[in-house]
Coordinates of C-alpha atoms in Angstrom, one line a residue:
X11 CA 0.0 0.1 0.0
X12 CA 2.8 2.6 0.9
X13 CA 4.6 1.7 -2.5
X14 CA 1.3 2.3 -4.2
X15 CA 0.9 5.8 -2.4
X16 CA 4.5 6.6 -2.9
X17 CA 4.2 5.8 -6.7
X18 CA 0.9 8.0 -6.9
X19 CA 2.4 10.8 -5.5
X20 CA 5.5 10.6 -7.4
X21 CA 3.4 10.7 -10.7
X22 CA 1.2 13.5 -9.3
X23 CA 4.3 15.5 -8.6
X24 CA 5.8 15.0 -12.2
X25 CA 2.5 15.8 -13.6
X26 CA 2.4 18.9 -11.7
X27 CA 5.6 19.6 -13.3
X28 CA 4.3 19.4 -16.4
X29 CA 1.1 21.3 -16.0
X30 CA 3.1 24.2 -14.6
X31 CA 3.9 25.3 -18.2
X32 CA 2.0 27.7 -20.5
X33 CA -1.6 26.9 -19.1
X34 CA -2.6 30.4 -19.2
X35 CA -3.1 30.0 -23.2
X36 CA -6.5 28.4 -22.5
X37 CA -7.6 31.9 -21.3
X38 CA -7.0 33.5 -24.7
X39 CA -10.3 32.0 -26.1
X40 CA -13.7 33.7 -25.8
X41 CA -17.4 32.6 -26.0
X42 CA -18.6 33.0 -29.8
X43 CA -20.9 35.3 -30.6
X44 CA -23.0 32.8 -32.6
X45 CA -22.5 29.2 -31.6
X46 CA -25.4 27.5 -33.6
X47 CA -23.4 26.5 -36.8
X48 CA -19.7 25.7 -35.6
X49 CA -17.2 24.3 -37.8
X50 CA -14.6 22.3 -36.0
X51 CA -11.3 22.0 -37.6
X52 CA -9.0 19.4 -35.9
X53 CA -9.6 15.8 -35.1
X54 CA -8.7 16.6 -31.2
X55 CA -11.3 19.2 -30.8
X56 CA -14.4 17.5 -32.6
X57 CA -13.7 14.6 -30.1
X58 CA -13.6 17.4 -27.2
X59 CA -16.9 19.0 -28.6
X60 CA -18.4 15.6 -28.8
X61 CA -17.2 14.5 -25.2
X62 CA -18.5 17.9 -23.9
X63 CA -22.0 17.0 -25.3
X64 CA -22.2 19.9 -27.4
X65 CA -22.2 18.4 -30.8
X66 CA -25.5 19.7 -31.8
X67 CA -23.8 23.0 -32.1
X68 CA -21.6 21.3 -34.9
X69 CA -22.4 21.5 -38.7
X70 CA -19.2 20.2 -40.0
X71 CA -15.7 18.8 -39.4
X72 CA -12.4 18.3 -41.0
X73 CA -11.0 15.0 -42.5
X74 CA -8.8 14.6 -39.3
X75 CA -12.0 14.2 -37.2
X76 CA -12.8 10.4 -37.6
X77 CA -13.8 9.9 -33.7
X78 CA -16.5 9.3 -32.5
X79 CA -18.5 7.2 -34.9
X80 CA -21.0 10.0 -34.9
X81 CA -18.8 12.7 -35.9
X82 CA -18.3 10.8 -39.6
X83 CA -21.8 11.5 -40.5
X84 CA -21.0 15.5 -40.6
X85 CA -20.0 17.2 -43.7
X86 CA -16.0 16.9 -44.4
X87 CA -14.8 20.5 -45.4
X88 CA -11.3 19.2 -46.1
X89 CA -8.0 18.6 -44.8
X90 CA -7.1 21.0 -41.8
X91 CA -3.6 22.2 -43.4
X92 CA -5.4 22.9 -47.0
X93 CA -8.9 24.5 -46.3
X94 CA -10.7 25.9 -49.2
X95 CA -12.9 28.9 -48.0
X96 CA -15.6 27.7 -50.6
X97 CA -16.0 24.3 -48.8
X98 CA -16.0 25.9 -45.7
X99 CA -18.8 28.3 -46.5
X100 CA -20.8 25.8 -48.2
X101 CA -22.1 24.7 -44.9
X102 CA -23.1 28.3 -43.6
X103 CA -20.9 28.6 -40.6
X104 CA -21.5 30.9 -37.8
X105 CA -18.1 30.4 -36.5
X106 CA -14.8 28.1 -37.0
X107 CA -12.9 26.4 -34.3
X108 CA -9.5 25.5 -35.5
X109 CA -6.7 23.5 -33.8
X110 CA -3.0 25.6 -34.1
X111 CA -1.4 24.8 -37.4
X112 CA -4.7 24.8 -39.5
X113 CA -4.8 26.9 -42.6
X114 CA -3.7 28.2 -44.9
X115 CA -3.6 31.6 -43.3
X116 CA -4.9 33.0 -46.4
X117 CA -7.8 31.0 -46.3
X118 CA -8.7 31.7 -42.7
X119 CA -8.4 35.5 -43.5
X120 CA -10.9 35.0 -46.4
X121 CA -13.3 33.4 -44.0
X122 CA -12.9 36.2 -41.5
X123 CA -13.4 38.8 -44.1
X124 CA -16.7 36.8 -45.0
X125 CA -17.9 37.5 -41.7
X126 CA -17.0 33.7 -40.0
X127 CA -15.7 34.3 -36.9
X128 CA -12.7 32.0 -36.2
X129 CA -10.5 31.2 -32.9
X130 CA -7.4 29.1 -32.7
X131 CA -7.1 26.2 -29.8
X132 CA -3.1 26.1 -29.3
X133 CA -2.1 22.4 -30.0
X134 CA 0.3 20.8 -27.2
X135 CA 1.6 16.9 -27.2
X136 CA 1.5 16.8 -23.3
X137 CA -0.8 16.4 -20.5
X138 CA -1.1 20.0 -20.3
X139 CA -1.7 20.3 -24.0
X140 CA -4.7 18.1 -23.7
X141 CA -6.3 20.0 -20.6
X142 CA -5.6 23.3 -22.3
X143 CA -7.4 22.2 -25.3
X144 CA -10.2 21.1 -23.4
X145 CA -10.9 24.2 -21.6
X146 CA -10.2 26.4 -24.6
X147 CA -13.3 24.5 -26.5
X148 CA -15.4 24.9 -23.3
X149 CA -14.7 28.8 -23.5
X150 CA -15.5 29.0 -27.2
X151 CA -18.6 27.3 -27.0
X152 CA -19.9 29.0 -23.7
X153 CA -19.6 25.6 -22.1
X154 CA -17.0 26.2 -19.3
X155 CA -18.6 24.3 -16.7
X156 CA -18.7 21.1 -18.8
X157 CA -15.0 21.6 -20.0
X158 CA -13.8 22.0 -16.4
X159 CA -15.6 18.9 -15.4
X160 CA -14.1 16.6 -18.5
X161 CA -10.5 18.5 -17.7
X162 CA -10.7 17.4 -14.0
X163 CA -11.7 13.5 -15.1
X164 CA -8.9 13.7 -17.7
X165 CA -6.2 15.4 -15.3
X166 CA -7.0 12.5 -12.9
X167 CA -6.5 9.9 -15.7
X168 CA -3.1 11.5 -16.2
X169 CA -2.1 11.7 -12.5
X170 CA -2.8 8.0 -12.5
X171 CA -0.6 7.2 -15.6
X172 CA 2.1 9.7 -13.9
X173 CA 1.9 7.3 -10.9
X174 CA 2.6 4.3 -13.0
X175 CA 5.2 5.3 -15.1
X176 CA 7.3 6.9 -12.2
X177 CA 8.1 3.3 -11.4
X178 CA 9.9 2.6 -14.6
X179 CA 13.6 2.4 -14.0
X180 CA 14.5 1.1 -17.3
X181 CA 12.5 3.0 -20.1
X182 CA 12.3 1.2 -23.4
X183 CA 13.4 3.1 -26.5
X184 CA 10.8 3.4 -29.0
X185 CA 11.1 4.1 -32.4
X186 CA 7.8 5.5 -34.1
X187 CA 7.8 5.0 -37.9
X188 CA 5.5 7.0 -39.9
X189 CA 5.9 5.3 -43.0
X190 CA 8.2 3.1 -45.3
X191 CA 7.3 5.0 -48.6
X192 CA 10.3 4.0 -51.4
X193 CA 12.4 2.1 -48.8
X194 CA 13.2 4.9 -46.4
X195 CA 11.9 4.7 -42.9
X196 CA 10.2 8.0 -42.2
X197 CA 10.4 8.4 -38.3
X198 CA 9.6 10.9 -35.6
X199 CA 12.0 13.1 -33.9
X200 CA 11.0 15.4 -31.4
X201 CA 8.6 18.0 -30.9
X202 CA 5.7 15.7 -32.3
X203 CA 2.5 14.1 -31.3
X204 CA 4.6 10.6 -31.5
X205 CA 7.4 11.9 -29.2
X206 CA 4.8 13.1 -26.8
X207 CA 2.8 9.9 -26.5
X208 CA 6.2 8.0 -26.2
X209 CA 6.9 10.1 -23.2
X210 CA 3.6 10.0 -21.5
X211 CA 3.9 5.9 -21.8
X212 CA 7.4 6.2 -20.0
X213 CA 9.4 5.6 -22.7
X214 CA 12.1 7.1 -24.7
X215 CA 12.0 8.3 -28.1
X216 CA 15.1 6.9 -30.0
X217 CA 15.5 9.7 -32.1
X218 CA 15.9 13.0 -30.6
X219 CA 18.6 14.7 -32.9
X220 CA 16.1 16.8 -35.1
X221 CA 12.6 18.0 -34.7
X222 CA 9.4 16.4 -36.7
X223 CA 9.5 13.7 -39.1
X224 CA 12.3 12.8 -41.5
X225 CA 13.8 9.9 -43.4
X226 CA 16.5 7.8 -41.4
X227 CA 19.7 6.6 -42.8
X228 CA 20.6 3.1 -42.1
X229 CA 23.3 4.3 -39.7
X230 CA 20.9 6.2 -37.8
X231 CA 18.5 3.6 -37.5
X232 CA 21.2 1.3 -36.0
X233 CA 22.6 4.0 -34.0
X234 CA 18.9 4.6 -32.5
X235 CA 19.0 1.0 -31.2
X236 CA 15.3 0.8 -30.4
X237 CA 13.7 -1.8 -28.3
X238 CA 10.3 -1.4 -30.0
X239 CA 8.6 -0.1 -33.0
X240 CA 5.4 1.8 -32.8
X241 CA 3.4 2.7 -36.0
X242 CA -0.1 3.6 -36.9
X243 CA -2.5 0.6 -37.4
X244 CA -3.8 1.9 -41.0
X245 CA -3.7 0.9 -44.7
X246 CA -2.9 2.8 -48.0
X247 CA 0.2 3.9 -49.4
X248 CA 1.8 4.4 -46.0
X249 CA 1.1 0.7 -44.9
X250 CA 4.0 -1.5 -44.1
X251 CA 3.8 -5.3 -43.0
X252 CA 5.7 -6.7 -40.2
X253 CA 7.7 -8.6 -42.7
X254 CA 8.3 -5.4 -44.6
X255 CA 9.9 -3.7 -41.7
X256 CA 11.7 -6.5 -40.5
X257 CA 13.6 -7.1 -44.1
X258 CA 15.2 -3.7 -43.8
X259 CA 18.6 -4.5 -43.1
X260 CA 19.3 -1.5 -40.6
X261 CA 15.9 -2.5 -38.6
X262 CA 16.9 -6.2 -38.4
X263 CA 20.2 -5.0 -36.5
X264 CA 18.2 -3.5 -33.9
X265 CA 17.0 -5.0 -30.7
X266 CA 13.3 -4.4 -32.0
X267 CA 14.3 -5.9 -35.1
X268 CA 15.7 -9.2 -33.7
X269 CA 13.0 -9.4 -31.4
X270 CA 10.2 -8.8 -34.1
X271 CA 8.7 -6.3 -31.5
X272 CA 6.4 -4.1 -33.5
X273 CA 3.2 -2.4 -32.1
X274 CA 0.2 -0.7 -34.0
X275 CA -2.4 1.6 -32.6
X276 CA -4.8 3.7 -34.3
X277 CA -3.6 6.7 -35.4
X278 CA -6.3 9.1 -34.1
X279 CA -6.5 7.3 -30.7
X280 CA -2.6 7.5 -30.4
X281 CA -1.6 10.7 -31.8
X282 CA -5.1 12.7 -31.3
X283 CA -4.2 14.5 -28.0
X284 CA -7.7 14.4 -27.1
X285 CA -9.8 13.4 -24.2
X286 CA -8.5 9.6 -24.8
X287 CA -4.8 10.5 -24.5
X288 CA -4.3 9.1 -21.1
X289 CA -5.9 6.0 -22.1
X290 CA -3.8 5.6 -25.4
X291 CA -0.4 6.3 -23.6
X292 CA -1.7 3.6 -20.9
X293 CA -2.1 1.1 -23.5
X294 CA 1.2 1.8 -25.1
X295 CA 2.8 1.5 -21.5
X296 CA 0.8 -2.0 -21.4
X297 CA 2.5 -3.0 -24.5
X298 CA 6.2 -2.0 -23.4
X299 CA 6.0 -3.0 -20.2
X300 CA 3.1 -5.4 -19.5
X301 CA -0.6 -4.6 -18.4
X302 CA -0.8 -3.5 -14.6

């Protein structure tokens, strides 16, 4: 019992350190003048709107919004980084709620000029980032009480997760592979959702020499020496079988390659950084260290 409480307190302390950074950004948003026809741009924002029970205000979403299933019934106005004003205006929106990084800026400017109020929610690949997003969405939709209740629930999940990962003494080295197009291993460096979920799961990103996603040389893969490889569970052009990966000469020389340790999780669940992120990080921790 003492060990459990010690671990829980340690986890809470670690989370508190994380939460101490930049939580003030949530205060930048304000209630939309008209929330009757909101378009949500960003999968995590749409997920939060549904989690708050405010989905009746939504009239459309973007391509990254694939959860919950009910969101898929909403009109799709395009990819978040390639919005076309005509597509957004076609659903007669009263307001546009966008995740940081959406655009292009010219498209948002056109929409603003057309009279569509928009607000940007800050992105963040951490426990704090998720809580900031929840509270920001609540502010924009004039649903702050609901948002605070959800944030409190999600925060406790992160506290429990941090308590668990605080007991890990030998963090696994994880290589997140985005794709293997053309035989090149595209992997995550720092400042990405992949790096964020790896850290939350109590593991170490095997690539920390660069920011973002980049094609790795064989030498870089071997030097990274990952214990496990993590990928999104998806099809299409970016799909790669375990056999494809293990056939890569550099991968084959790594601990992950020698033990064929490859894990796949749903992309929106793993990298969405919405209300399910603590669960996703916990599931990844289960895969890496065994369920507790």
